[in-house]
GROMACS .gro file of C-alpha atoms in nm:
model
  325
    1UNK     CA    1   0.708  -0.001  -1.440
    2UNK     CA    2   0.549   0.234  -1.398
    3UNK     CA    3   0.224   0.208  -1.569
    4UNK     CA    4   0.111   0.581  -1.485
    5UNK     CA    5   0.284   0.823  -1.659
    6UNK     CA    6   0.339   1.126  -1.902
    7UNK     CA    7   0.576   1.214  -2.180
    8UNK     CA    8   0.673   1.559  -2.069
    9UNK     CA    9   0.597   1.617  -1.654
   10UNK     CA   10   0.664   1.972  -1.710
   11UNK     CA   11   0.330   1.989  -1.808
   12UNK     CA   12   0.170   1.901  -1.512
   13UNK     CA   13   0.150   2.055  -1.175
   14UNK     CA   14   0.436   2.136  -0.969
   15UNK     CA   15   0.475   2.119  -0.620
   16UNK     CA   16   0.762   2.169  -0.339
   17UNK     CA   17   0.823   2.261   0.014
   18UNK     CA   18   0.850   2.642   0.130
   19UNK     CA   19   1.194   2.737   0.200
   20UNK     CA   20   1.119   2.742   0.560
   21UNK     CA   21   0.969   2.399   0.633
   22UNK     CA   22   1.157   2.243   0.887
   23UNK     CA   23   1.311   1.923   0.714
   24UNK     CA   24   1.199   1.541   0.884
   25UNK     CA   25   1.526   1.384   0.962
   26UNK     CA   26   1.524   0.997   0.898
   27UNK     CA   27   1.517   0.801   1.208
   28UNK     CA   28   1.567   0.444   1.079
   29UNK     CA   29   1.624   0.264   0.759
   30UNK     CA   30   1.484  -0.138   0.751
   31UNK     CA   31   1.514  -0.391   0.501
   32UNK     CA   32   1.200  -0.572   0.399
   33UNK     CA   33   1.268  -0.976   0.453
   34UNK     CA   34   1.114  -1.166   0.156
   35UNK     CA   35   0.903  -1.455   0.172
   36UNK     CA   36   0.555  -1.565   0.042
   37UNK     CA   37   0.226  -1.503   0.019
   38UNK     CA   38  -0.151  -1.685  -0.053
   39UNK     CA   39  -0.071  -1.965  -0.271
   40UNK     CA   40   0.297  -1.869  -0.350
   41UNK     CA   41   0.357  -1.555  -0.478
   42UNK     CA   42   0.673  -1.390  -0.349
   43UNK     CA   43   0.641  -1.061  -0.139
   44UNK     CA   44   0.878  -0.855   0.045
   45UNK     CA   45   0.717  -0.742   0.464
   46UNK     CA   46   0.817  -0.352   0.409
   47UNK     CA   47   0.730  -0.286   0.775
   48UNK     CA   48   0.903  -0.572   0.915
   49UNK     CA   49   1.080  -0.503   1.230
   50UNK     CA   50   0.955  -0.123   1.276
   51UNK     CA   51   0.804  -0.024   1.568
   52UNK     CA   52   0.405   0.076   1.556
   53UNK     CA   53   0.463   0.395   1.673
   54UNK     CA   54   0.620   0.461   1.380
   55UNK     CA   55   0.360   0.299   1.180
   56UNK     CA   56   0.017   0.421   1.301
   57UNK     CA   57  -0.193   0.433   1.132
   58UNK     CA   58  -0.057   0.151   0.875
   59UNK     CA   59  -0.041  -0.232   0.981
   60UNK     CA   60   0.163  -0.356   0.736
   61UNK     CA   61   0.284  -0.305   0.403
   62UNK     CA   62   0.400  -0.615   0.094
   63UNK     CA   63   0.527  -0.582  -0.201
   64UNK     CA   64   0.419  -0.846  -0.453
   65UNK     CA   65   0.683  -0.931  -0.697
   66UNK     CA   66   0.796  -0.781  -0.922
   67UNK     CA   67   0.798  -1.126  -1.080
   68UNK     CA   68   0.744  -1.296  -1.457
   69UNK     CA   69   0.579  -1.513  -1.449
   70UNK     CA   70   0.608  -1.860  -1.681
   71UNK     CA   71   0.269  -2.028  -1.826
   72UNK     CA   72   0.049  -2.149  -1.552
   73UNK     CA   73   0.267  -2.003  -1.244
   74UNK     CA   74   0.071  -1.667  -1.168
   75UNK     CA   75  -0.062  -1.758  -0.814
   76UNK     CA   76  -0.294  -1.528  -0.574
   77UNK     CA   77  -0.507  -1.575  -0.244
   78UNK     CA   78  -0.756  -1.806  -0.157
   79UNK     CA   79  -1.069  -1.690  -0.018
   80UNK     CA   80  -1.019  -1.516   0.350
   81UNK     CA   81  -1.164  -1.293   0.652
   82UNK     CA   82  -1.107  -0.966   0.735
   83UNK     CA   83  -1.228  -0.710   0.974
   84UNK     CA   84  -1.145  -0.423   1.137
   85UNK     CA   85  -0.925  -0.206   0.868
   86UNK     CA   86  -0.917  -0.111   0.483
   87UNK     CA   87  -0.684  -0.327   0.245
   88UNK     CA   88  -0.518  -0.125  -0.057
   89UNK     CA   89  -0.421  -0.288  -0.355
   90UNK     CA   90  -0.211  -0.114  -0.604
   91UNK     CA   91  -0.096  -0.281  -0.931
   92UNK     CA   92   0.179  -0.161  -1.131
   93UNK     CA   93   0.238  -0.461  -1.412
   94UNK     CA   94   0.013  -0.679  -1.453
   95UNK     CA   95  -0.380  -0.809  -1.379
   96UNK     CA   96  -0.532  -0.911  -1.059
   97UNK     CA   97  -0.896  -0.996  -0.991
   98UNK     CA   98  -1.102  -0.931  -0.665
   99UNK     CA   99  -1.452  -1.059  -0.462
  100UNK     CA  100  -1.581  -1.018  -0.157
  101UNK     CA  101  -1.918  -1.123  -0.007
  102UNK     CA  102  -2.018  -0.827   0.040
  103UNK     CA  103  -2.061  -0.794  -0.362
  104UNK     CA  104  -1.751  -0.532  -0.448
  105UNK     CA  105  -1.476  -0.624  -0.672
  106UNK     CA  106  -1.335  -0.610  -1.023
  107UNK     CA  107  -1.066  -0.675  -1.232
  108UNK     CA  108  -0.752  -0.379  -1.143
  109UNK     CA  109  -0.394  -0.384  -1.438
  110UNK     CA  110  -0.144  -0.133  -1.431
  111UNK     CA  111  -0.172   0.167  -1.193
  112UNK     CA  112  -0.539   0.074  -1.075
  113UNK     CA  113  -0.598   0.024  -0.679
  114UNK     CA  114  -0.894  -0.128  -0.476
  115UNK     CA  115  -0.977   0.025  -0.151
  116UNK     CA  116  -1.126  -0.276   0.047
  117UNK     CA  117  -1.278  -0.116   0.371
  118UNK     CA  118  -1.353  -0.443   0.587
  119UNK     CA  119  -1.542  -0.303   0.846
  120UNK     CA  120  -1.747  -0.512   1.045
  121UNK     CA  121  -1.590  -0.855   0.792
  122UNK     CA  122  -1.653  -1.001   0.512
  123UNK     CA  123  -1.436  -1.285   0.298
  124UNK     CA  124  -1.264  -1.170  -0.020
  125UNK     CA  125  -1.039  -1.318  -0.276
  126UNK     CA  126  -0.764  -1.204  -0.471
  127UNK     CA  127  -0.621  -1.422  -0.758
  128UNK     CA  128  -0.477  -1.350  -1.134
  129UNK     CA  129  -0.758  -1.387  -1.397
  130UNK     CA  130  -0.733  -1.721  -1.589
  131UNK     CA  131  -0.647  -1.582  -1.911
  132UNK     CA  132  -0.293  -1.463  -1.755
  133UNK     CA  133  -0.254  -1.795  -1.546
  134UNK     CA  134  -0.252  -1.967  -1.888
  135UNK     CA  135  -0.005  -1.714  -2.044
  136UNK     CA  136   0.251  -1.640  -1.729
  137UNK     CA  137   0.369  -1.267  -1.756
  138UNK     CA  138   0.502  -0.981  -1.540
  139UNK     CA  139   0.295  -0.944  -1.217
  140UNK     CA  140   0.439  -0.626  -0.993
  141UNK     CA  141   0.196  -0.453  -0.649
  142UNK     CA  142   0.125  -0.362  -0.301
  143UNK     CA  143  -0.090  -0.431  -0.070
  144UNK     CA  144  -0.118  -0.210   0.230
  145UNK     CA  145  -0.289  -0.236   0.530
  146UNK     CA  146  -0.457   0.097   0.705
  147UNK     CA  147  -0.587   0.049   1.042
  148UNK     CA  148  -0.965   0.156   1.127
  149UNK     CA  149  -1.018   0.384   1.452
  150UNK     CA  150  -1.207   0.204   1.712
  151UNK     CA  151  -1.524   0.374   1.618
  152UNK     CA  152  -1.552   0.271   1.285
  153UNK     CA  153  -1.399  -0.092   1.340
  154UNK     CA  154  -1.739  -0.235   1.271
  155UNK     CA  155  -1.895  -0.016   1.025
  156UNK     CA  156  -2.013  -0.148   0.705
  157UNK     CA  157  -1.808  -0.286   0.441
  158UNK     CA  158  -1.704  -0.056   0.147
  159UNK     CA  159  -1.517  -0.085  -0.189
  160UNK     CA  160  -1.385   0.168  -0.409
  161UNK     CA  161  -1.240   0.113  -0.742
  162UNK     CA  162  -0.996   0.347  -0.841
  163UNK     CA  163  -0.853   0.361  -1.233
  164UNK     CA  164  -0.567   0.463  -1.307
  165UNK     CA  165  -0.699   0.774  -1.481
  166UNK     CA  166  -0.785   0.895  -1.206
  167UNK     CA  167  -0.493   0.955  -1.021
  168UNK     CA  168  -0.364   1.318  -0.969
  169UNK     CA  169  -0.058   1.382  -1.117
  170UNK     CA  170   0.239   1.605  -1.004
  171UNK     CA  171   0.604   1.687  -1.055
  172UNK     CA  172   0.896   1.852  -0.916
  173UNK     CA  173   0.980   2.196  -1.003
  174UNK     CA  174   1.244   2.071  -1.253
  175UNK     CA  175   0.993   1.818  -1.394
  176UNK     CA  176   1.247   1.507  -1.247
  177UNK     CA  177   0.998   1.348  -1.067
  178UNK     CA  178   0.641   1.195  -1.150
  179UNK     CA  179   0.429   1.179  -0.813
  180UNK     CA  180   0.127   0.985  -0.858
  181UNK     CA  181  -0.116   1.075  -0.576
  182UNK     CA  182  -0.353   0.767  -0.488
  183UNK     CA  183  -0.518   0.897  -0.166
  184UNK     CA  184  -0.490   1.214   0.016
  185UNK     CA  185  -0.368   1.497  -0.025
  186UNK     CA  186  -0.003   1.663  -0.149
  187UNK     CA  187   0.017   2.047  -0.151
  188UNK     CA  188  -0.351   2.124  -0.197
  189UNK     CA  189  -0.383   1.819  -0.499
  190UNK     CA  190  -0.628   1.572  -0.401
  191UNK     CA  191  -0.618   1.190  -0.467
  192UNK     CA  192  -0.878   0.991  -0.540
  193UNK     CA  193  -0.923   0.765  -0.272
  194UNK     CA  194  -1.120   0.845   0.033
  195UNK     CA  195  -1.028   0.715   0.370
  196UNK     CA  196  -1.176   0.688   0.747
  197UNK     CA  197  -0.862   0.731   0.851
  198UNK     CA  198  -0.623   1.062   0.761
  199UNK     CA  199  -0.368   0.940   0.469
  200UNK     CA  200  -0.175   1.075   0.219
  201UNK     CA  201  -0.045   0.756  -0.036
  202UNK     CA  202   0.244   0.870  -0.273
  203UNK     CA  203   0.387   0.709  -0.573
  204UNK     CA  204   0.726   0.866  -0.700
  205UNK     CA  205   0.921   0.783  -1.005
  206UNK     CA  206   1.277   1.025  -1.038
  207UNK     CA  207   1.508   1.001  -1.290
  208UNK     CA  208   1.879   0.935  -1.236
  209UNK     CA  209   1.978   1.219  -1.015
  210UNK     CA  210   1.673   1.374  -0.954
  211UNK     CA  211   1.583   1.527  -0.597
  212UNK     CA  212   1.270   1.635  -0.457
  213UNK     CA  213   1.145   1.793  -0.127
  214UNK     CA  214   0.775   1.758  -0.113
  215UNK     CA  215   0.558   1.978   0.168
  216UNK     CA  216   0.413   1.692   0.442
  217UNK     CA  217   0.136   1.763   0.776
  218UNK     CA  218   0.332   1.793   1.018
  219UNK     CA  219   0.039   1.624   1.202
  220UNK     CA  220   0.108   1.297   0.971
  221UNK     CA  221   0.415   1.032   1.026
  222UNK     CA  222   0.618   0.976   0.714
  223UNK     CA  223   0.753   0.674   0.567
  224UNK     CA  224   0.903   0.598   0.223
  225UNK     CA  225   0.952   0.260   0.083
  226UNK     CA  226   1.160   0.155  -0.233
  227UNK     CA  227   1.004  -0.084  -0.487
  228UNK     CA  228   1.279  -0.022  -0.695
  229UNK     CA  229   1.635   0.160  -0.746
  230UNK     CA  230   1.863   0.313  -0.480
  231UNK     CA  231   1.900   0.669  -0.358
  232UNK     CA  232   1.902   0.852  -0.056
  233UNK     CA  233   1.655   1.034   0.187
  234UNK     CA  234   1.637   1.306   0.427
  235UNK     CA  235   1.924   1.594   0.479
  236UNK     CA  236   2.133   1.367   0.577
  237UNK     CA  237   2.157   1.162   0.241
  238UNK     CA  238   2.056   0.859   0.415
  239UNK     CA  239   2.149   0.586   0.127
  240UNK     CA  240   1.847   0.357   0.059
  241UNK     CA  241   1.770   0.070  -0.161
  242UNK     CA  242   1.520  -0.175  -0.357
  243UNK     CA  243   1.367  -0.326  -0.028
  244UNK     CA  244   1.388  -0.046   0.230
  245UNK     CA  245   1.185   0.168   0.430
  246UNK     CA  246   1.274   0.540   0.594
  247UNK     CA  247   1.109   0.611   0.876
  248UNK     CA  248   1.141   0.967   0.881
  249UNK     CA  249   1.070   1.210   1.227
  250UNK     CA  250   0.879   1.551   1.295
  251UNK     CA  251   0.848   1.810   1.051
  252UNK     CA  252   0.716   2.000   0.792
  253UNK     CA  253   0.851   1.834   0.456
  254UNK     CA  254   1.043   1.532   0.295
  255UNK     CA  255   1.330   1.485   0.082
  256UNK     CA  256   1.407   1.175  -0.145
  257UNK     CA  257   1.675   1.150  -0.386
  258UNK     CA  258   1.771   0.896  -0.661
  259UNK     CA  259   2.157   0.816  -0.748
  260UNK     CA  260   2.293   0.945  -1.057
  261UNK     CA  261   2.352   0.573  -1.142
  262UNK     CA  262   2.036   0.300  -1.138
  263UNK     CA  263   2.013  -0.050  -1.146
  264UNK     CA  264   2.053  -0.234  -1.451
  265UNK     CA  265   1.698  -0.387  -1.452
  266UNK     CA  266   1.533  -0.033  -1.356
  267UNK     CA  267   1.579   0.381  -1.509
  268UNK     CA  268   1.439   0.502  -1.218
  269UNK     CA  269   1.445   0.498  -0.854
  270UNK     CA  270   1.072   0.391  -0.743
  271UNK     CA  271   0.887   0.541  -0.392
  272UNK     CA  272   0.598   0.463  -0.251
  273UNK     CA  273   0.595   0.747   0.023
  274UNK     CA  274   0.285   0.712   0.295
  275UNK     CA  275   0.175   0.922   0.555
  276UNK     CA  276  -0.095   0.957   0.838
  277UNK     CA  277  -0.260   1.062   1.146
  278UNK     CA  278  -0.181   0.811   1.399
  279UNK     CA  279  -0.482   0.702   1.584
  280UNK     CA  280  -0.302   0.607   1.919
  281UNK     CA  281  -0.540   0.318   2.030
  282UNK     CA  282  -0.484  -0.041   2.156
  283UNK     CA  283  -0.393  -0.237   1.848
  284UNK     CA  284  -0.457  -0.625   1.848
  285UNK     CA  285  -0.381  -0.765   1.544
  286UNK     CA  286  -0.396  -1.151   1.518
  287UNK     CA  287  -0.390  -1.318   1.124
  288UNK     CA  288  -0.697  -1.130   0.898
  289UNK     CA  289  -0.826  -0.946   1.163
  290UNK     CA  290  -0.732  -0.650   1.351
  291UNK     CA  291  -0.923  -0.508   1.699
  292UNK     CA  292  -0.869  -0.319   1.983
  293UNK     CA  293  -0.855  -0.598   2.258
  294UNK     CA  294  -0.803  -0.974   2.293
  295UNK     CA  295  -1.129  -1.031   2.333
  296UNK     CA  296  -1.260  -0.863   2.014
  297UNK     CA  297  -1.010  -1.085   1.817
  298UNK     CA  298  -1.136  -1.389   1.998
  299UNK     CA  299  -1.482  -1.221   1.891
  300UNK     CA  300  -1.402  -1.205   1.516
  301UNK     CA  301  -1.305  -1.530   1.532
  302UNK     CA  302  -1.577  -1.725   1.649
  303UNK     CA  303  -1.801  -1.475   1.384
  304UNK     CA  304  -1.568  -1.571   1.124
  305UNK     CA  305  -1.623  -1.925   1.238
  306UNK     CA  306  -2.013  -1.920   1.204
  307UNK     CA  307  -2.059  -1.769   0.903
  308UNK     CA  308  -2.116  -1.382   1.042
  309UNK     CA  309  -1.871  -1.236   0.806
  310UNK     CA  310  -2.041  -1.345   0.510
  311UNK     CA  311  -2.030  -1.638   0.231
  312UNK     CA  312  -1.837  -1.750  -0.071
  313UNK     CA  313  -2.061  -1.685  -0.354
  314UNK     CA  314  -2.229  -2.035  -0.503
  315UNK     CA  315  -2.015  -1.995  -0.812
  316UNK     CA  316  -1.712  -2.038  -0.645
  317UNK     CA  317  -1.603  -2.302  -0.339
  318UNK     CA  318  -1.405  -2.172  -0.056
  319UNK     CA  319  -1.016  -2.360  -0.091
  320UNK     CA  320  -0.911  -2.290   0.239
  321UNK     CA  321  -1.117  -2.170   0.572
  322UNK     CA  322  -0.830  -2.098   0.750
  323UNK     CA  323  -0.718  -1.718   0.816
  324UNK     CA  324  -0.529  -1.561   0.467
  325UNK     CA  325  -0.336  -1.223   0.403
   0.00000   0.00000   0.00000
């Protein structure tokens, strides 16, 4: 990690805060519990034990691995519903394969991303292609959820595939950081994703001691997560760690930090910093699906049930009917 990068940042873009953004202080630091996923592959829940209020317009966020695998251990998800928000994959090491029955998917390895929008529902299924279940190797993502406004709940499904060559690139003014911008937008630079819902999807590598204060819509929430490292956020040097998420408060820019001293298994402190317009609906959120009300869950459910949200394609057979990731 990371797959995404450049020999000399210095060439590329540089952006900061103006000297007179107010700074977002950081309101909590969590630490992800780790469990498992699909068929078995370890994940830590970043958003675990965060209020939504915070969170809107993001349901939840996992980190898969990082993990190396042996021969025949690489594991992923069978095939499973969804409706009512967009899943994002991101994959830093490694290869992961996707379908849905709505005919998107591909085949996304280091720094690639699908942007699932489920829409109205389909089934999809994520899983390791067979050549790397046979050799084992290092597998390393996230997967984030992004919540649909009511309004476009049950629109029609949508993939995009987005390589890794196409992410916009960035650094600090000093050329210590590497911000990879997936979706959104980060002082005028545009990512390549394109959402229904207001986002800006950051992924930050700084060297040993490196700080940067990026500019942030003061209209958006902020939240930073580390998938690997330990540094600080905010003004305040709030210390955070491998596993955590800042929550950070109002304002008009960000500031993240990485100690002079890393871990011995990583060079750099690692961010994933997200931000968005909250959408301040009812949320019901129940397994694969996520409505407005009860009833539209219980509605989803009984469409999921008789075969509304699609079918497995013939050349595959469904291993489990029940709800998934």
């Amino acid at each position: 990690m990371p797959a995404v990068t450049v020999e000399n940042p210095l060439t590329l873009p540089r952006v900061s805060a103006s000297a007179d953004a107010v700074a977002r202080p950081v309101l909590t630091v969590t630490t992800a519990p780790s469990g498992f996923e699909g068929e078995g592959f370890p994940v830590r829940r970043a958003f675990a034990g965060i209020n939504y209020r915070h969170l809107d317009p993001f349901i939840m966020m996992d980190q898969m691995g990082e993990v190396e695998y042996a021969p025949g251990e690489p594991k992923g998800t069978p095939w499973h519903p969804h409706r009512g928000f967009e899943t994002v994959t991101y994959i830093i090491d490694g290869i992961f394969d996707h379908q849905d029955s709505n005919g998107g998917g591909g085949t996304i390895t280091n720094g690639d991303t699908q942007w699932m929008t489920a829409g109205s529902g389909l089934l999809h299924i994520e899983a390791p292609p067979e050549q790397l279940v046979m050799s084992g190797g290092l597998f390393h993502g996230l997967q984030l959820w992004v919540n649909l406004p009511a309004k476009d709940k049950m629109m029609a499904p949508r993939y995009q595939d987005i390589r890794s060559g196409s992410v916009q690139l960035l650094t600090s003014p000093d050329g210590g950081a590497l911000l990879r911008v997936i979706a959104g937008e980060l002082d005028g630079h545009d990512g390549p994703g394109i959402t229904h819902t207001p986002i800006t999807m950051v992924h930050a590598t700084l060297a040993p001691g490196a700080e940067v204060t990026l500019p942030w819509r003061e209209d958006f929430n902020g939240l930073a997560y580390v998938m690997a490292g330990r540094g600080s956020v905010g003004a305040e040097r709030r210390p955070i760690h491998l596993g955590q998420t800042a929550v950070f408060g109002a304002g008009g820019s960000l500031t993240v930090r990485a100690d002079e001293k890393q871990d011995a298994h990583t060079p750099d402190l690692e961010v994933v910093l997200l931000g968005g317009r909250p959408i301040r609906e009812p949320m019901a959120h129940y397994g694969p699906f996520v409505m407005n009300t009860k009833d539209e869950l219980m509605q989803a459910f009984e469409d999921f049930q008789k075969g509304r949200l699609g079918t497995v394609p013939a050349v595959h057979g469904m291993s489990d009917e029940g709800p998934g990731a």
